[in-house]
Coordinates of C-alpha atoms and ligand atoms in Angstrom, one line a residue:
X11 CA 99.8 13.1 -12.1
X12 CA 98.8 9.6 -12.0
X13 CA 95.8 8.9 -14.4
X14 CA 94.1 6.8 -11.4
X15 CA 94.5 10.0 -9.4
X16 CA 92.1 12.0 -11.2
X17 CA 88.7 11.7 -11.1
X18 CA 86.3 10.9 -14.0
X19 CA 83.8 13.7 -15.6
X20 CA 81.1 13.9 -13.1
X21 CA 78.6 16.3 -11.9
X22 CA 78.2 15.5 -8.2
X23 CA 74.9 16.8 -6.3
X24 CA 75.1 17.9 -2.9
X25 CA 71.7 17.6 -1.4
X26 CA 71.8 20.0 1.6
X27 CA 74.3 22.2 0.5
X28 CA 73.3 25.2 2.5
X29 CA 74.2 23.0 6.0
X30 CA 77.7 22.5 7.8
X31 CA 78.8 19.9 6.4
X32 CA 78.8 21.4 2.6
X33 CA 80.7 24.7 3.9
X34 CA 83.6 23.0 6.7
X35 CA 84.6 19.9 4.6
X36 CA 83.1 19.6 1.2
X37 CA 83.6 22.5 -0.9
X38 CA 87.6 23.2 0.4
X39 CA 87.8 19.8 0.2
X40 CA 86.6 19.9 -4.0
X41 CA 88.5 23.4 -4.1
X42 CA 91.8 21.5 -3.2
X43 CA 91.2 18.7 -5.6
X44 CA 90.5 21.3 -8.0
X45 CA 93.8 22.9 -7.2
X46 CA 95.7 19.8 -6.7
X47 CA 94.7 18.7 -9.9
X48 CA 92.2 15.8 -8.9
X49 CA 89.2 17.1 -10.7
X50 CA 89.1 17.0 -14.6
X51 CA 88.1 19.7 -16.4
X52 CA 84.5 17.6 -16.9
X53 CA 83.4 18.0 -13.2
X54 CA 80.7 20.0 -12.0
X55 CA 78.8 21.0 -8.5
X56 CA 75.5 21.6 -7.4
X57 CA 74.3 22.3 -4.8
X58 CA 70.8 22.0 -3.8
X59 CA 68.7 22.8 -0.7
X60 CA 65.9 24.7 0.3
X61 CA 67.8 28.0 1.1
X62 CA 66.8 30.8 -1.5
X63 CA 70.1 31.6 -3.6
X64 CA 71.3 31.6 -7.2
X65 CA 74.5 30.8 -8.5
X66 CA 76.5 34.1 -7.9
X67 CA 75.3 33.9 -3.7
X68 CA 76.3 30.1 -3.4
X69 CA 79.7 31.1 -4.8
X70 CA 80.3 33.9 -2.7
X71 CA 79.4 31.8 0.4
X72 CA 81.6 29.1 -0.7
X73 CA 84.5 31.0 -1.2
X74 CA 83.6 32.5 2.4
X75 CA 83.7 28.9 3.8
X76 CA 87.0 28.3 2.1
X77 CA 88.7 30.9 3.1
X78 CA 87.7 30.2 6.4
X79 CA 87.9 26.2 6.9
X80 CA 90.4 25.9 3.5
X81 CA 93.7 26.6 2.2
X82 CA 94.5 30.0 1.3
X83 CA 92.3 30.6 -2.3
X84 CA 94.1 32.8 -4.6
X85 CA 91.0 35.1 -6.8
X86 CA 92.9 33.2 -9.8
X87 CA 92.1 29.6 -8.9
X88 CA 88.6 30.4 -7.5
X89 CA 87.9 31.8 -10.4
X90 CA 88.3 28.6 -12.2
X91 CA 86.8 26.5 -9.3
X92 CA 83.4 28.8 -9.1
X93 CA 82.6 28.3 -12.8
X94 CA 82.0 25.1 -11.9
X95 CA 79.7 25.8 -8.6
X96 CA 75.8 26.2 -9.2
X97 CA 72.9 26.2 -7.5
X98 CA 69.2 24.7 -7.3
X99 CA 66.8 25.9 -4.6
X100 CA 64.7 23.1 -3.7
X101 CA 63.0 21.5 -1.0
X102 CA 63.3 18.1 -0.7
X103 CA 59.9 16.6 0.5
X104 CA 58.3 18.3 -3.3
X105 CA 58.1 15.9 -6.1
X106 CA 58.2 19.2 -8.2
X107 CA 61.3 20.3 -7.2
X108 CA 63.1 16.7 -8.1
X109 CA 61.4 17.4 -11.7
X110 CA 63.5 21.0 -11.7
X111 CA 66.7 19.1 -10.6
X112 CA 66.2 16.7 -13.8
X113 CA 66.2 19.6 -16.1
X114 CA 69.1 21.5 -14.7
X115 CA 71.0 18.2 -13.9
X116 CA 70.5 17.8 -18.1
X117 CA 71.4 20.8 -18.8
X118 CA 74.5 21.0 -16.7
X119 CA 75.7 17.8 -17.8
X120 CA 75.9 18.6 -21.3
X121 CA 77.6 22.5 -20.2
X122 CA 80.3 20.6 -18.7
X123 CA 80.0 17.5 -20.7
X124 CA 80.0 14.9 -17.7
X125 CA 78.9 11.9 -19.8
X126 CA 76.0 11.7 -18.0
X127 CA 77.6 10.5 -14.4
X128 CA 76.3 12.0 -11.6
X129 CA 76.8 11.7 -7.8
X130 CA 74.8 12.9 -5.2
X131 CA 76.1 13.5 -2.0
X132 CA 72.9 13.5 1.1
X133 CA 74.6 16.4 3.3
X134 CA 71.1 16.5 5.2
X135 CA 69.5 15.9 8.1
X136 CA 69.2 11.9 8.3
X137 CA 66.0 11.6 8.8
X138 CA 65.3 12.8 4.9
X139 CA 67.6 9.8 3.3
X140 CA 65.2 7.7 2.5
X141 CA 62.8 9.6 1.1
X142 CA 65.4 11.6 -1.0
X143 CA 67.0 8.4 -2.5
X144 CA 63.3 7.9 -3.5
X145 CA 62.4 10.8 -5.0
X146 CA 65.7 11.1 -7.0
X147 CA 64.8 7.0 -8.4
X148 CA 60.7 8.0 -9.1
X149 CA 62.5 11.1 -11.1
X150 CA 64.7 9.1 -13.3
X151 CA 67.8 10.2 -12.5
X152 CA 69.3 7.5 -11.1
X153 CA 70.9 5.3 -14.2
X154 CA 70.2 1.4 -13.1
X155 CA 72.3 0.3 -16.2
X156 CA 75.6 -1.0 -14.8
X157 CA 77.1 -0.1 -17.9
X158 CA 76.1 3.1 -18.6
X159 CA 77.0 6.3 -17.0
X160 CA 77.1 5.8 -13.2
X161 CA 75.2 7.6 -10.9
X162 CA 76.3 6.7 -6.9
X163 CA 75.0 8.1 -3.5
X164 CA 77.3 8.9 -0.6
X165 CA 75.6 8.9 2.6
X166 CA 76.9 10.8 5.7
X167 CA 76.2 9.3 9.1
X168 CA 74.4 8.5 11.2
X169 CA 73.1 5.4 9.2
X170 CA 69.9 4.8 11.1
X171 CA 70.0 5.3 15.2
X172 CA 69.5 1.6 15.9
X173 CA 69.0 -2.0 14.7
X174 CA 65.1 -1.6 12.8
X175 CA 66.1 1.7 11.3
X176 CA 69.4 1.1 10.0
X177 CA 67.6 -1.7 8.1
X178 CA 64.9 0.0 7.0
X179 CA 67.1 2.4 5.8
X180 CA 69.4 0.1 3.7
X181 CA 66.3 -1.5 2.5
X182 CA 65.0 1.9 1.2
X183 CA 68.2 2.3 -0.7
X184 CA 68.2 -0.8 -2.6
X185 CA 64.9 -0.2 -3.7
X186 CA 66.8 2.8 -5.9
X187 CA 70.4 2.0 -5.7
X188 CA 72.3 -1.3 -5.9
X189 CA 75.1 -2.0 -3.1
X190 CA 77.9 -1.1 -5.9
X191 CA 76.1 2.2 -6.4
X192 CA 76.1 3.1 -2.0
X193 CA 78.6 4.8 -0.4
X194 CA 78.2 5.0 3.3
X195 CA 81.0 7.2 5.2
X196 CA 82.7 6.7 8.0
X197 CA 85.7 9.6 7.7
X198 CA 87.7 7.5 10.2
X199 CA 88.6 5.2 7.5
X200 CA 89.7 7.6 5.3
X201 CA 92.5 9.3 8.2
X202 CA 95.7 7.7 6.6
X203 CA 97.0 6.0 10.4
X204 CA 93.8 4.2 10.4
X205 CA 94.2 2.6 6.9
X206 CA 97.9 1.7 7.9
X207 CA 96.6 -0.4 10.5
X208 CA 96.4 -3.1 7.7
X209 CA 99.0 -2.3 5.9
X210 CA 101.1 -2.2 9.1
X211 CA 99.5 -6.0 9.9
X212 CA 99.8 -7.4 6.5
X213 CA 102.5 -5.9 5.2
X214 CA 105.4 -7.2 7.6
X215 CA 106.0 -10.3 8.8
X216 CA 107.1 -9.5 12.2
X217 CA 103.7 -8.6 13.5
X218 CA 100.9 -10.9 12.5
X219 CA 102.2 -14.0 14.4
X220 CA 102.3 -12.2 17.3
X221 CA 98.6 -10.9 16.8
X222 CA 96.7 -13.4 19.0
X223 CA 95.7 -14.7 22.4
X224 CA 99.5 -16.2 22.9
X225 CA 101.0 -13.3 22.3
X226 CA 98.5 -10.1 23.2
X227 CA 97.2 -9.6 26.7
X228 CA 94.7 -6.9 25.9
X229 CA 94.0 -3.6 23.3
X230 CA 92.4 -0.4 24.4
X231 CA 91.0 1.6 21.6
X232 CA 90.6 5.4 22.3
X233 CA 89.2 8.3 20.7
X234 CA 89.3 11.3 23.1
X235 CA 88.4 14.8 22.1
X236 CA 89.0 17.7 24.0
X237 CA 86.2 19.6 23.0
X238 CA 82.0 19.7 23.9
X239 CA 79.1 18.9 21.6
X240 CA 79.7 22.7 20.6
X241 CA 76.4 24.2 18.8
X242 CA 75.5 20.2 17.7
X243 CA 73.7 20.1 20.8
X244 CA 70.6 19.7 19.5
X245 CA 71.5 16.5 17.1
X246 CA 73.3 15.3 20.1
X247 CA 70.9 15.0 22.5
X248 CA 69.1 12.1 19.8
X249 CA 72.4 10.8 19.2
X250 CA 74.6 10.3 22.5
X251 CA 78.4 9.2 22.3
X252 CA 77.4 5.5 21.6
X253 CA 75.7 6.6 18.5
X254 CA 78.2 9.5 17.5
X255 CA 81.0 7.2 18.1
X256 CA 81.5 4.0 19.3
X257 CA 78.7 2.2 16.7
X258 CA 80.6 3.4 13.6
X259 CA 84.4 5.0 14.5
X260 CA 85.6 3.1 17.5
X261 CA 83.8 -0.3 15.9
X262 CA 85.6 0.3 12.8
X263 CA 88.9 0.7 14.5
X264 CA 88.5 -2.6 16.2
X265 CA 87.6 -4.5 13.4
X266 CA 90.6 -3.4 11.8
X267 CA 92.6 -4.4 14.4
X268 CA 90.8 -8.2 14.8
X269 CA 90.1 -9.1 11.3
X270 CA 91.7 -12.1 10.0
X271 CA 94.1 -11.2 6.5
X272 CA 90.9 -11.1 3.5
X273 CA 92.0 -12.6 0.2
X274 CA 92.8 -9.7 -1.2
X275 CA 92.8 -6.3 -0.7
X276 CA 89.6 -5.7 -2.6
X277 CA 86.6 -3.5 -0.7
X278 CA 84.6 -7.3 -0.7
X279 CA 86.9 -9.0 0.4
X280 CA 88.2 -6.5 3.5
X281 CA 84.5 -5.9 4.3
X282 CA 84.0 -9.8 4.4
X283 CA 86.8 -10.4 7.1
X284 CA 85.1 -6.8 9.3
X285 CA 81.5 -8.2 9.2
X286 CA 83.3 -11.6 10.7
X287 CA 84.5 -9.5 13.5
X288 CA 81.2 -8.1 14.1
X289 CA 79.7 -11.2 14.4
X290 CA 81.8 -12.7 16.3
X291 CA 81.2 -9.3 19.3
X292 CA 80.4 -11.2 22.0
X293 CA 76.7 -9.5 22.7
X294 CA 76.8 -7.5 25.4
X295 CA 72.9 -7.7 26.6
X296 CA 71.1 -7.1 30.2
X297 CA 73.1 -7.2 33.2
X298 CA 76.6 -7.6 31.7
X299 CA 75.8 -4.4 29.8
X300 CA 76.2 -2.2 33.2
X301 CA 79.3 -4.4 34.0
X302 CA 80.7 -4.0 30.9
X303 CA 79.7 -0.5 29.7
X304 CA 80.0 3.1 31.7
X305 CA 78.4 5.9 30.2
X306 CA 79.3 9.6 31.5
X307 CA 78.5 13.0 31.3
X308 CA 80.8 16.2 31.1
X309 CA 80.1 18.2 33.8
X310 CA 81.8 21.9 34.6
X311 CA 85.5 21.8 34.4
X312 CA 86.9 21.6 38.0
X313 CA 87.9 25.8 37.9
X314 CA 84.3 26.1 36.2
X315 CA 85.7 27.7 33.5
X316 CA 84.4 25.2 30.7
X317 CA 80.5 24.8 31.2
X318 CA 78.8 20.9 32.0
X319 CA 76.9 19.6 29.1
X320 CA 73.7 20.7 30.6
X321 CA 74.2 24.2 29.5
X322 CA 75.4 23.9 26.4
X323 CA 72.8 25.1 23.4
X324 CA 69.9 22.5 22.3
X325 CA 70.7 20.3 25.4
X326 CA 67.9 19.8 28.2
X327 CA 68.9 21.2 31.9
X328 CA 68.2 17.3 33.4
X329 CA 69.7 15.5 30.1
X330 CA 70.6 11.8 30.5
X331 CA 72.7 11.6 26.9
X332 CA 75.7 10.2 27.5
X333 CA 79.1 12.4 25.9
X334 CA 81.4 9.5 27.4
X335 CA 81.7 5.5 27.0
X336 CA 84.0 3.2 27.8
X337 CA 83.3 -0.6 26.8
X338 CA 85.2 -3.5 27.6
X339 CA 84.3 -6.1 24.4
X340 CA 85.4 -9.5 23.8
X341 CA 85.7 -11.6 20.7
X342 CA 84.5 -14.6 20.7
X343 CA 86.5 -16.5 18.0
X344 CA 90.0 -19.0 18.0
X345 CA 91.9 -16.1 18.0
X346 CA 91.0 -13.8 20.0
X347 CA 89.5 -15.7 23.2
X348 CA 89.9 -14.4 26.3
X349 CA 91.7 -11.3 25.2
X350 CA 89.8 -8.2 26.8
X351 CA 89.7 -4.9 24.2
X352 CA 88.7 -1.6 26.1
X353 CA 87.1 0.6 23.9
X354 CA 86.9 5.0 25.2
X355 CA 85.4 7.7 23.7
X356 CA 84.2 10.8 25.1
X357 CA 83.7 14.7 24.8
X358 CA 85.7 17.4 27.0
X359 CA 88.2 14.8 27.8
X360 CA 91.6 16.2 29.1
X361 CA 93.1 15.7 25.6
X362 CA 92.0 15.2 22.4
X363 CA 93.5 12.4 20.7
X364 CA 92.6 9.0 19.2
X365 CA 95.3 5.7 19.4
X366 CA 95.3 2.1 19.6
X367 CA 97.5 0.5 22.6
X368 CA 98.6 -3.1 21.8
X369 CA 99.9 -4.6 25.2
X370 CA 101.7 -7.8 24.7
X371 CA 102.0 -10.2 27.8
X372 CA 104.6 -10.4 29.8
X373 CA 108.1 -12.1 29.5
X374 CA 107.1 -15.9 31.0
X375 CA 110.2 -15.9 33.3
X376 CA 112.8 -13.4 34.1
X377 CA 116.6 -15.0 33.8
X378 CA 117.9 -11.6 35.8
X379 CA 117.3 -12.9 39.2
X380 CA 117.5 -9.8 40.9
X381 CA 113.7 -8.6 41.8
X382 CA 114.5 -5.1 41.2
X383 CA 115.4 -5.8 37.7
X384 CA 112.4 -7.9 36.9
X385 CA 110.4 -5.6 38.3
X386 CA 111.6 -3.1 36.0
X387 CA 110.7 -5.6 33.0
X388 CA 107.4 -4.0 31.6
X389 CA 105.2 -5.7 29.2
X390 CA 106.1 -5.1 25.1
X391 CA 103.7 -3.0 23.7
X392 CA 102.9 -1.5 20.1
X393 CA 101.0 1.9 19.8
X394 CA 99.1 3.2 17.0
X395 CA 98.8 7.0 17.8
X396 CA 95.8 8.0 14.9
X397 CA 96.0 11.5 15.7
X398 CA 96.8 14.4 16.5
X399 CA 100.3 12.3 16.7
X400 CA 100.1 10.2 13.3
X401 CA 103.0 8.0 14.3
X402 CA 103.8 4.3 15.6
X403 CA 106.0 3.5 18.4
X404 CA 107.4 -0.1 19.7
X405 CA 107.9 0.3 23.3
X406 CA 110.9 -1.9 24.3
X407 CA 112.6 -3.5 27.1
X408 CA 116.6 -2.4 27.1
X409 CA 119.8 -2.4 29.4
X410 CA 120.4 0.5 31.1
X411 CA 124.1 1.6 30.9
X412 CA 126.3 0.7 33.9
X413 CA 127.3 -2.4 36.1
X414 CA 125.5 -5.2 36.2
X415 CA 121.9 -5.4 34.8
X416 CA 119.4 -2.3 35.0
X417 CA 116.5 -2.8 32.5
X418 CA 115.0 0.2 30.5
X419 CA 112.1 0.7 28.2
X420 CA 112.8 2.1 25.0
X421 CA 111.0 3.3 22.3
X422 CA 111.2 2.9 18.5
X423 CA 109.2 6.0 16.8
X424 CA 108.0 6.1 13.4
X425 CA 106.0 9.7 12.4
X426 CA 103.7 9.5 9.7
X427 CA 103.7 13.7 9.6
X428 CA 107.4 14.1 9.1
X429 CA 108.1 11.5 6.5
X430 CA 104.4 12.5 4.5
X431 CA 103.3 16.2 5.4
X432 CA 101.0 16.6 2.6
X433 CA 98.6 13.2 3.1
X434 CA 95.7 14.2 2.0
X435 CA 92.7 15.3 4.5
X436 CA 90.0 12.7 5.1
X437 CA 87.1 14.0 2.8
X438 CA 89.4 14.8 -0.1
X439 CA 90.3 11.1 -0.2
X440 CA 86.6 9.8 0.6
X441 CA 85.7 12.0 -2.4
X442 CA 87.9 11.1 -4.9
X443 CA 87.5 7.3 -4.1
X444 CA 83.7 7.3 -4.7
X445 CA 84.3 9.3 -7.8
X446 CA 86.4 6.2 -8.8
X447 CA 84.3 4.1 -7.7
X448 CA 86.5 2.4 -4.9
X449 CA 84.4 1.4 -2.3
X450 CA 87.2 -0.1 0.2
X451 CA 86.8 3.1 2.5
X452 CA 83.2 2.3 3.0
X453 CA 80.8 0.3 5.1
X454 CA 78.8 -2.4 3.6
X455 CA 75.1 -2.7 4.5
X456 CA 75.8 -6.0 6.7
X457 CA 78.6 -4.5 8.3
X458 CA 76.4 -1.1 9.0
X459 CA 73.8 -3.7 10.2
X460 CA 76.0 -6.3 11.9
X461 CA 77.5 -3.4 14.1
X462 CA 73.8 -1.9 15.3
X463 CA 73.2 -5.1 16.0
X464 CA 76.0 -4.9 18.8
X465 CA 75.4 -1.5 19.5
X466 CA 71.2 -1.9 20.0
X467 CA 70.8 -4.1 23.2
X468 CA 73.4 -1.3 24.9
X469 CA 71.3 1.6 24.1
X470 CA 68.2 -0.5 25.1
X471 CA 69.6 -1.6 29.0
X472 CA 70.1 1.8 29.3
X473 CA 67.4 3.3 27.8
X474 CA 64.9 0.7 29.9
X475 CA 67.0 1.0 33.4
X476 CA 65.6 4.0 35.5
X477 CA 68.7 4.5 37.8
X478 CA 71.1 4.1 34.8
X479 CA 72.1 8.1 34.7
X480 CA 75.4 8.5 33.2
X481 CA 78.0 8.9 35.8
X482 CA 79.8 12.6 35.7
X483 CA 82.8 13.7 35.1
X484 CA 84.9 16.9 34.9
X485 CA 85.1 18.9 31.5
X486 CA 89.6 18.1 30.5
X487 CA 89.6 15.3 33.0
X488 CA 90.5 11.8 32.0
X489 CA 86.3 10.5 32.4
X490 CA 84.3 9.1 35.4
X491 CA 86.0 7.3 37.8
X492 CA 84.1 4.2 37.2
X493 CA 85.8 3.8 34.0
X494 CA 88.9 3.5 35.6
X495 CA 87.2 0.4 37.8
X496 CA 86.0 -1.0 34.8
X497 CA 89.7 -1.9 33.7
X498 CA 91.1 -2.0 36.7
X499 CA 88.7 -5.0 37.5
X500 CA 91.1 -7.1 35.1
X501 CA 94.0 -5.6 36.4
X502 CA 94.9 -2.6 33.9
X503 CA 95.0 0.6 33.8
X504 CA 94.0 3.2 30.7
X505 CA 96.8 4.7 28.9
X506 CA 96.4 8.3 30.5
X507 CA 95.5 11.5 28.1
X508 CA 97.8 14.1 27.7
X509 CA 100.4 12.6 29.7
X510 CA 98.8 12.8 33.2
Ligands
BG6_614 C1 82.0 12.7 14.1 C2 81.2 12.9 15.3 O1 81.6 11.6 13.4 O2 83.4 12.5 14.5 C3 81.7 14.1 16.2 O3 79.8 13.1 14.9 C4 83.1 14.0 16.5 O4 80.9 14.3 17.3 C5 83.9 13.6 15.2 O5 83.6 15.2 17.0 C6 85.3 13.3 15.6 O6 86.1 13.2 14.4 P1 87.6 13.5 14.4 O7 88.1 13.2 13.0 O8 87.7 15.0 14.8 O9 88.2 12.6 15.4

């Protein structure tokens, strides 16, 4: 295997490793890194949280999780793979038990001789961040030489749940951490279609003098999932789809399709040309926020087989949080004036799926004459499908056999799946590019910042407007109808999920 594929020795520490998060994507992730060869023989896990367990109990409960969320584990390779699990019970607000970590941290770095470089991955509730990064800094063990061993945080999201927090939060960090040494997630960057959005732009020659106002009459961005909050209710109900979604996921995605090309591809220089796009978000404040935004609610599905939000677990029976939104944005720079980018997200949608539909403007005159024809003529357009279709279609005008002229549309396909079925999942990749220290696939703190400061004044009309309830909508339909009238204001119409 490539050299640059593997990671370095590390022991990486994940705080909260009795939770969700630790058991669904980390560990198969590590175990298929492991397997895959990613993971040199100098790499080490522990897991920490206040849970009562030793070693031999956090194995056997990993091994559950893989089996269940993983590949198929073989006893042979888990063997291998579990000599490198332990555990630390500790709870995270006790200064004490930071102390403990130091002395088992030592002690496991020189077992598995990891040359002192540690990361520790926060895989807890969000509201303990801060106050872990400073714990783990008044214990020591974060190394502030930048050429020494390295010792990095990853930090899961939500980072912060508005404007003052996010701040506060970033500001906490740095009191421990430099920016080199932060790693804030967003998984969407690490899903393979998303990062070929660049490559896809920058890479070819035919696309990027198309990608303006002459050319592009509008974008919609959407990330539909066909399932509810689930048992996340609780967290939910603080959280709300504007939070969950469209603050870090669906802003990403647009700032990947906006940015201007960065100087290099170098995480800096990418982040510079993102936090440009952020800045230049028209703000969406007061009154244009309830022209411009519609929030909704799943309600019971039509049969009432699928239960409204309301019912779900952890969720109050006369909840306001929105599980829908759908935003039209602007971007108010040379080249993107006047071009409208509709932005959807939602739970219990009628499909799940997640794509980006470029619609290019119309031909400027139609040389066929006959008004059937030309009213056959549609509009070019170019469509990222991010998943569960990982593929990239060109949808084109073309003659229909026959006498005379009969226009068709056509489409040129490209899938991701068929031509690479072993990408590698999201959190595999995340890891292994922290481990390297490759910090492209990660936010920035003025990005993180740049984008609540979009996102704030949204939640704030709505959280200050009495009559502002989110507008309901059936569990597997396509959302409220007032999203619809949002986009058919200019004219459009959203690109309907699962082919309805
Ligand atoms: C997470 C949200 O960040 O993204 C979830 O918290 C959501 O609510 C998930 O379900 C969607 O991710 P994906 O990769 O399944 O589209």
């Amino acid at each position: 295997m490539d050299q640059t594929n593997i990671a370095p020795p590390c022991l990486l520490v994940i705080m909260g490793a009795a939770g969700d998060l630790t058991r669904r994507k980390l560990v198969p992730a590590l175990y298929a890194m492991h397997r895959t060869g990613h993971l040199p023989a100098s790499f080490a896990i522990l897991g920490t949280a206040r849970l009562e367990m030793d070693d031999t109990a956090f194995r056997a409960a990993m091994r559950a999780a893989c089996d269940t969320f993983g590949e198929a584990v073989t006893d042979a390779e888990w063997a291998s793979f579990a000599a490198r699990l332990h555990y630390q019970t500790g709870n995270f607000n006790d200064a004490g038990a930071y102390l403990a970590l130091a002395v088992r941290i030592a002690e496991l770095d020189a077992r598995h001789a990891t040359d002192g470089n540690r990361m520790f991955f926060l895989a807890t509730l969000p509201s303990l961040y801060a106050g872990i990064a400073a714990q783990l800094g008044a214990a020591g063990l974060v190394h502030t030489d930048p050429d020494g061993p390295f010792s990095r945080v990853l930090i899961e999201k939500p980072f912060g749940h508005d404007l003052a927090s996010a701040q506060a939060l970033n500001h906490a960090l740095h009191e421990v951490f430099r920016e080199e040494q932060i790693f804030r997630i967003d998984h969407y960057l690490a899903k393979e279609t998303v990062q070929n959005i660049l490559v896809l732009r920058f890479a070819n020659a035919v696309f990027e003098p198309l990608w303006n106002r002459q050319h592009i009459d509008y974008v919609q961005i959407s990330a539909a999932e066909h399932i509810g909050v689930g048992s996340r209710g609780g967290y939910y109900e603080e959280s709300g789809v504007l939070r969950d979604m469209v603050q870090n996921h669906l802003l990403q995605l647009l700032a990947l399709i906006v940015m201007e090309a960065p100087l290099n591809f170098t995480a800096d220089r990418v982040r510079d040309r993102k936090v440009d796009v952020f800045r230049a978000l028209r703000p969406l404040i007061g009154e244009d926020v309830y022209r411009d935004v519609v929030l909704g609610q799943y309600a019971a599905s039509a049969d009432g087989a699928v239960q409204g939000y309301h019912r779900e677990a952890g969720v109050s029976p006369d909840s306001i949080t929105p599980t829908f939104a759908a935003l039209k944005v602007q971007v108010d720079n040379w080249r993107w004036q006047g071009v409208p980018f509709y932005l959807r997200t939602g739970k219990r949608l009628a499909q799940g799926c997640a794509e980006v539909v470029v619609q290019f403007r119309s031909i400027p005159f139609c040389v066929f004459g006959e008004e059937d024809t030309c009213a056959r003529i549609a509009p070019n357009r170019l469509v990222l499908h991010i998943q569960p279709d990982e593929s990239v279609h060109l949808e084109f005008a073309t003659k229909a056999p026959g006498p005379g002229i009969a226009v068709d549309t056509a489409r040129m396909h490209f899938d991701f799946q068929d031509r690479y079925p072993d990408a590698p999942p999201p959190y595999q990749r995340l890891l292994l590019d922290a481990l390297r220290g490759e910090q492209l696939l990660f936010n920035r703190s003025d990005g993180v910042e740049m984008s609540w400061r979009f996102i704030t004044p949204i939640l704030e009309a709505y959280a200050d407007h009495p009559g502002a309830e989110p507008y309901a909508y059936p569990a597997g339909s396509q959302g409220p109808v007032a999203a619809d009238t949002l986009i058919a204001r200019d004219g459009h119409a959203w690109q309907p999920l699962g082919g309805a």
